[in-house]
Amino acid sequence: MTSREPRFNQHVLIDTTPLPDHIPKVQEIGASSAPLLSASYFIGARCKAYNDDYMQCKTEANGRGELDCMREGRKVTRCAASVLEDINNSCLTYFRKHWECLENNNQQLWQCRRFEGKLNNCVFEKLGLEKKIPGAPENEVQVHLRKRQIFADSIRDQIPWPEAVEKARDERDFGKAQ
């Protein structure tokens, strides 16, 4: 069996070609995934029209059109940046607690519901943006508004809660009897 050492000719690939002049300049957002996930539903609510325009452009270009759709993409970026700025100005404490919780809990939304509720209320009161999950049935309560959450890795999913408590008590009492 033969093998050879890999040879890399370039370590870092950076395209330094400037964008054409007809494409408007925009400051990149520069946020990590946790703040973007925390604000994603509000970005979706306010920037829906821009997102739809961008996706329509990409669809009409058969998934290509990187340069053709750059103008629409820049509008999406500007809109998302404005939402993040408004949330930072209006609800910074709740926003920071929520995205830090997401960062520390593997980006699992269900782990951070208590911070999420406070953030959702603040954003609704101050910015008028409401969290709605796309594609959720209209006649059902959305998952983040449910009184009792259902967790995938919880024992409550396997055994109904009152029965689980009784079972634990029985096991405890049974252990003492022996």
mmCIF file of C-alpha atoms in Angstrom:
data_model
loop_
_atom_site.group_PDB
_atom_site.id
_atom_site.type_symbol
_atom_site.label_atom_id
_atom_site.label_comp_id
_atom_site.label_asym_id
_atom_site.label_seq_id
_atom_site.Cartn_x
_atom_site.Cartn_y
_atom_site.Cartn_z
ATOM 1 C CA MET A 1 0.000 0.000 0.000
ATOM 2 C CA THR A 2 1.393 3.385 -0.887
ATOM 3 C CA SER A 3 0.769 6.707 0.668
ATOM 4 C CA ARG A 4 2.097 10.173 0.363
ATOM 5 C CA GLU A 5 2.039 13.270 2.478
ATOM 6 C CA PRO A 6 -0.579 15.822 1.459
ATOM 7 C CA ARG A 7 0.751 18.994 -0.096
ATOM 8 C CA PHE A 8 -1.104 22.236 0.381
ATOM 9 C CA ASN A 9 -0.078 25.073 -1.886
ATOM 10 C CA GLN A 10 -2.181 27.720 -0.189
ATOM 11 C CA HIS A 11 -2.973 28.032 3.482
ATOM 12 C CA VAL A 12 -5.603 30.760 3.436
ATOM 13 C CA LEU A 13 -7.835 31.567 0.504
ATOM 14 C CA ILE A 14 -8.987 35.171 0.410
ATOM 15 C CA ASP A 15 -10.617 36.714 -2.617
ATOM 16 C CA THR A 16 -9.466 40.320 -2.698
ATOM 17 C CA THR A 17 -11.403 41.205 -5.832
ATOM 18 C CA PRO A 18 -13.562 44.244 -5.035
ATOM 19 C CA LEU A 19 -17.275 44.059 -5.714
ATOM 20 C CA PRO A 20 -18.633 45.997 -8.686
ATOM 21 C CA ASP A 21 -19.616 49.619 -8.064
ATOM 22 C CA HIS A 22 -23.322 49.047 -8.772
ATOM 23 C CA ILE A 23 -23.607 46.791 -5.694
ATOM 24 C CA PRO A 24 -24.303 48.899 -2.593
ATOM 25 C CA LYS A 25 -21.843 48.638 0.287
ATOM 26 C CA VAL A 26 -23.122 47.336 3.612
ATOM 27 C CA GLN A 27 -21.520 46.719 6.980
ATOM 28 C CA GLU A 28 -21.548 43.027 7.868
ATOM 29 C CA ILE A 29 -23.437 42.041 11.023
ATOM 30 C CA GLY A 30 -20.538 40.335 12.770
ATOM 31 C CA ALA A 31 -22.669 38.410 15.290
ATOM 32 C CA SER A 32 -22.141 34.788 16.233
ATOM 33 C CA SER A 33 -24.818 32.129 15.834
ATOM 34 C CA ALA A 34 -26.347 32.478 19.331
ATOM 35 C CA PRO A 35 -27.459 36.142 19.012
ATOM 36 C CA LEU A 36 -28.658 35.464 15.469
ATOM 37 C CA LEU A 37 -30.706 32.474 16.636
ATOM 38 C CA SER A 38 -32.106 34.474 19.541
ATOM 39 C CA ALA A 39 -33.253 37.256 17.208
ATOM 40 C CA SER A 40 -34.082 35.057 14.207
ATOM 41 C CA TYR A 41 -37.870 35.077 14.593
ATOM 42 C CA PHE A 42 -37.918 38.859 14.965
ATOM 43 C CA ILE A 43 -35.623 39.246 11.955
ATOM 44 C CA GLY A 44 -37.981 36.979 10.032
ATOM 45 C CA ALA A 45 -41.009 39.016 11.106
ATOM 46 C CA ARG A 46 -39.609 42.396 10.104
ATOM 47 C CA CYS A 47 -37.506 41.360 7.086
ATOM 48 C CA LYS A 48 -39.934 38.927 5.428
ATOM 49 C CA ALA A 49 -40.396 41.036 2.295
ATOM 50 C CA TYR A 50 -36.637 41.421 1.772
ATOM 51 C CA ASN A 51 -36.049 37.714 2.388
ATOM 52 C CA ASP A 52 -38.783 36.821 -0.102
ATOM 53 C CA ASP A 53 -37.259 39.125 -2.742
ATOM 54 C CA TYR A 54 -33.837 37.558 -2.224
ATOM 55 C CA MET A 55 -35.173 33.994 -2.417
ATOM 56 C CA GLN A 56 -37.197 34.838 -5.524
ATOM 57 C CA CYS A 57 -34.062 36.240 -7.169
ATOM 58 C CA LYS A 58 -32.116 33.072 -6.285
ATOM 59 C CA THR A 59 -34.952 30.890 -7.598
ATOM 60 C CA GLU A 60 -35.134 32.782 -10.875
ATOM 61 C CA ALA A 61 -31.363 32.387 -11.257
ATOM 62 C CA ASN A 62 -31.681 28.602 -10.674
ATOM 63 C CA GLY A 63 -29.768 28.766 -7.408
ATOM 64 C CA ARG A 64 -26.833 30.627 -8.898
ATOM 65 C CA GLY A 65 -26.870 34.367 -9.390
ATOM 66 C CA GLU A 66 -24.446 35.276 -6.613
ATOM 67 C CA LEU A 67 -23.713 38.616 -8.233
ATOM 68 C CA ASP A 68 -27.192 39.114 -9.678
ATOM 69 C CA CYS A 69 -28.840 38.790 -6.266
ATOM 70 C CA MET A 70 -26.206 40.704 -4.306
ATOM 71 C CA ARG A 71 -28.350 43.835 -4.131
ATOM 72 C CA GLU A 72 -31.264 41.911 -2.582
ATOM 73 C CA GLY A 73 -28.866 40.129 -0.224
ATOM 74 C CA ARG A 74 -27.502 43.446 0.984
ATOM 75 C CA LYS A 75 -31.047 44.616 1.749
ATOM 76 C CA VAL A 76 -31.566 41.497 3.873
ATOM 77 C CA THR A 77 -28.311 42.190 5.733
ATOM 78 C CA ARG A 78 -29.256 45.829 6.377
ATOM 79 C CA CYS A 79 -32.688 44.838 7.664
ATOM 80 C CA ALA A 80 -31.268 42.151 9.977
ATOM 81 C CA ALA A 81 -28.700 44.624 11.315
ATOM 82 C CA SER A 82 -31.462 47.147 12.037
ATOM 83 C CA VAL A 83 -33.470 44.534 13.964
ATOM 84 C CA LEU A 84 -30.433 43.584 16.053
ATOM 85 C CA GLU A 85 -29.687 47.246 16.733
ATOM 86 C CA ASP A 86 -33.287 47.903 17.814
ATOM 87 C CA ILE A 87 -33.304 44.852 20.100
ATOM 88 C CA ASN A 88 -29.974 45.937 21.605
ATOM 89 C CA ASN A 89 -31.304 49.442 22.218
ATOM 90 C CA SER A 90 -34.662 48.336 23.644
ATOM 91 C CA CYS A 91 -34.200 44.952 25.326
ATOM 92 C CA LEU A 92 -30.457 44.458 25.789
ATOM 93 C CA THR A 93 -30.625 42.729 29.196
ATOM 94 C CA TYR A 94 -33.202 40.134 28.137
ATOM 95 C CA PHE A 95 -31.550 39.660 24.748
ATOM 96 C CA ARG A 96 -28.125 39.080 26.282
ATOM 97 C CA LYS A 97 -29.476 36.606 28.862
ATOM 98 C CA HIS A 98 -31.294 34.656 26.162
ATOM 99 C CA TRP A 99 -28.421 34.361 23.696
ATOM 100 C CA GLU A 100 -25.928 33.567 26.467
ATOM 101 C CA CYS A 101 -28.262 30.782 27.596
ATOM 102 C CA LEU A 102 -28.379 29.476 24.019
ATOM 103 C CA GLU A 103 -24.594 29.676 23.798
ATOM 104 C CA ASN A 104 -24.196 27.674 27.010
ATOM 105 C CA ASN A 105 -26.889 25.085 26.189
ATOM 106 C CA ASN A 106 -25.838 23.910 22.735
ATOM 107 C CA GLN A 107 -28.280 26.296 21.005
ATOM 108 C CA GLN A 108 -31.284 24.308 22.246
ATOM 109 C CA LEU A 109 -34.229 26.679 22.451
ATOM 110 C CA TRP A 110 -36.160 24.540 24.922
ATOM 111 C CA GLN A 111 -33.388 24.965 27.494
ATOM 112 C CA CYS A 112 -33.883 28.753 27.505
ATOM 113 C CA ARG A 113 -37.675 29.201 27.536
ATOM 114 C CA ARG A 114 -37.722 31.266 30.746
ATOM 115 C CA PHE A 115 -35.386 33.882 29.233
ATOM 116 C CA GLU A 116 -37.131 33.641 25.876
ATOM 117 C CA GLY A 117 -40.524 34.567 27.312
ATOM 118 C CA LYS A 118 -39.154 37.749 28.863
ATOM 119 C CA LEU A 119 -37.364 38.662 25.635
ATOM 120 C CA ASN A 120 -40.490 38.005 23.545
ATOM 121 C CA ASN A 121 -42.602 40.216 25.824
ATOM 122 C CA CYS A 122 -40.065 43.053 25.769
ATOM 123 C CA VAL A 123 -39.655 42.970 21.983
ATOM 124 C CA PHE A 124 -43.423 42.869 21.480
ATOM 125 C CA GLU A 125 -44.038 45.788 23.854
ATOM 126 C CA LYS A 126 -41.233 48.011 22.583
ATOM 127 C CA LEU A 127 -40.857 47.049 18.903
ATOM 128 C CA GLY A 128 -44.206 45.467 18.060
ATOM 129 C CA LEU A 129 -42.566 42.283 16.736
ATOM 130 C CA GLU A 130 -44.130 38.969 17.694
ATOM 131 C CA LYS A 131 -42.509 35.554 17.558
ATOM 132 C CA LYS A 132 -44.415 33.217 15.255
ATOM 133 C CA ILE A 133 -43.039 29.895 14.111
ATOM 134 C CA PRO A 134 -43.449 29.541 10.330
ATOM 135 C CA GLY A 135 -45.509 26.551 9.254
ATOM 136 C CA ALA A 136 -46.999 25.942 12.700
ATOM 137 C CA PRO A 137 -50.692 24.979 12.633
ATOM 138 C CA GLU A 138 -52.962 27.977 13.197
ATOM 139 C CA ASN A 139 -55.328 26.160 15.564
ATOM 140 C CA GLU A 140 -52.589 24.984 17.990
ATOM 141 C CA VAL A 141 -50.743 26.857 20.719
ATOM 142 C CA GLN A 142 -47.189 27.484 19.555
ATOM 143 C CA VAL A 143 -44.524 25.543 21.419
ATOM 144 C CA HIS A 144 -42.958 28.537 23.159
ATOM 145 C CA LEU A 145 -46.372 29.633 24.520
ATOM 146 C CA ARG A 146 -47.368 26.309 26.079
ATOM 147 C CA LYS A 147 -47.831 26.277 29.835
ATOM 148 C CA ARG A 148 -46.148 22.915 30.274
ATOM 149 C CA GLN A 149 -43.231 22.196 27.995
ATOM 150 C CA ILE A 150 -42.560 18.719 26.652
ATOM 151 C CA PHE A 151 -38.881 17.838 26.520
ATOM 152 C CA ALA A 152 -37.441 15.142 24.291
ATOM 153 C CA ASP A 153 -34.984 13.778 26.825
ATOM 154 C CA SER A 154 -37.188 14.008 29.888
ATOM 155 C CA ILE A 155 -38.492 11.090 31.906
ATOM 156 C CA ARG A 156 -41.851 12.842 31.792
ATOM 157 C CA ASP A 157 -42.180 11.744 28.161
ATOM 158 C CA GLN A 158 -41.743 8.104 29.107
ATOM 159 C CA ILE A 159 -43.867 8.035 32.269
ATOM 160 C CA PRO A 160 -46.714 10.430 33.062
ATOM 161 C CA TRP A 161 -45.526 12.810 35.777
ATOM 162 C CA PRO A 162 -47.810 11.835 38.732
ATOM 163 C CA GLU A 163 -47.020 8.160 38.110
ATOM 164 C CA ALA A 164 -43.287 8.901 38.051
ATOM 165 C CA VAL A 165 -43.499 10.556 41.472
ATOM 166 C CA GLU A 166 -45.470 7.632 42.900
ATOM 167 C CA LYS A 167 -43.025 5.153 41.389
ATOM 168 C CA ALA A 168 -40.070 6.986 42.956
ATOM 169 C CA ARG A 169 -41.826 7.025 46.345
ATOM 170 C CA ASP A 170 -42.630 3.305 46.069
ATOM 171 C CA GLU A 171 -39.023 2.485 45.196
ATOM 172 C CA ARG A 172 -37.784 4.605 48.104
ATOM 173 C CA ASP A 173 -40.220 2.993 50.544
ATOM 174 C CA PHE A 174 -39.529 -0.493 49.183
ATOM 175 C CA GLY A 175 -35.791 -0.005 49.753
ATOM 176 C CA LYS A 176 -36.405 0.938 53.418
ATOM 177 C CA ALA A 177 -38.584 -2.115 54.074
ATOM 178 C CA GLN A 178 -35.807 -4.551 53.239
#
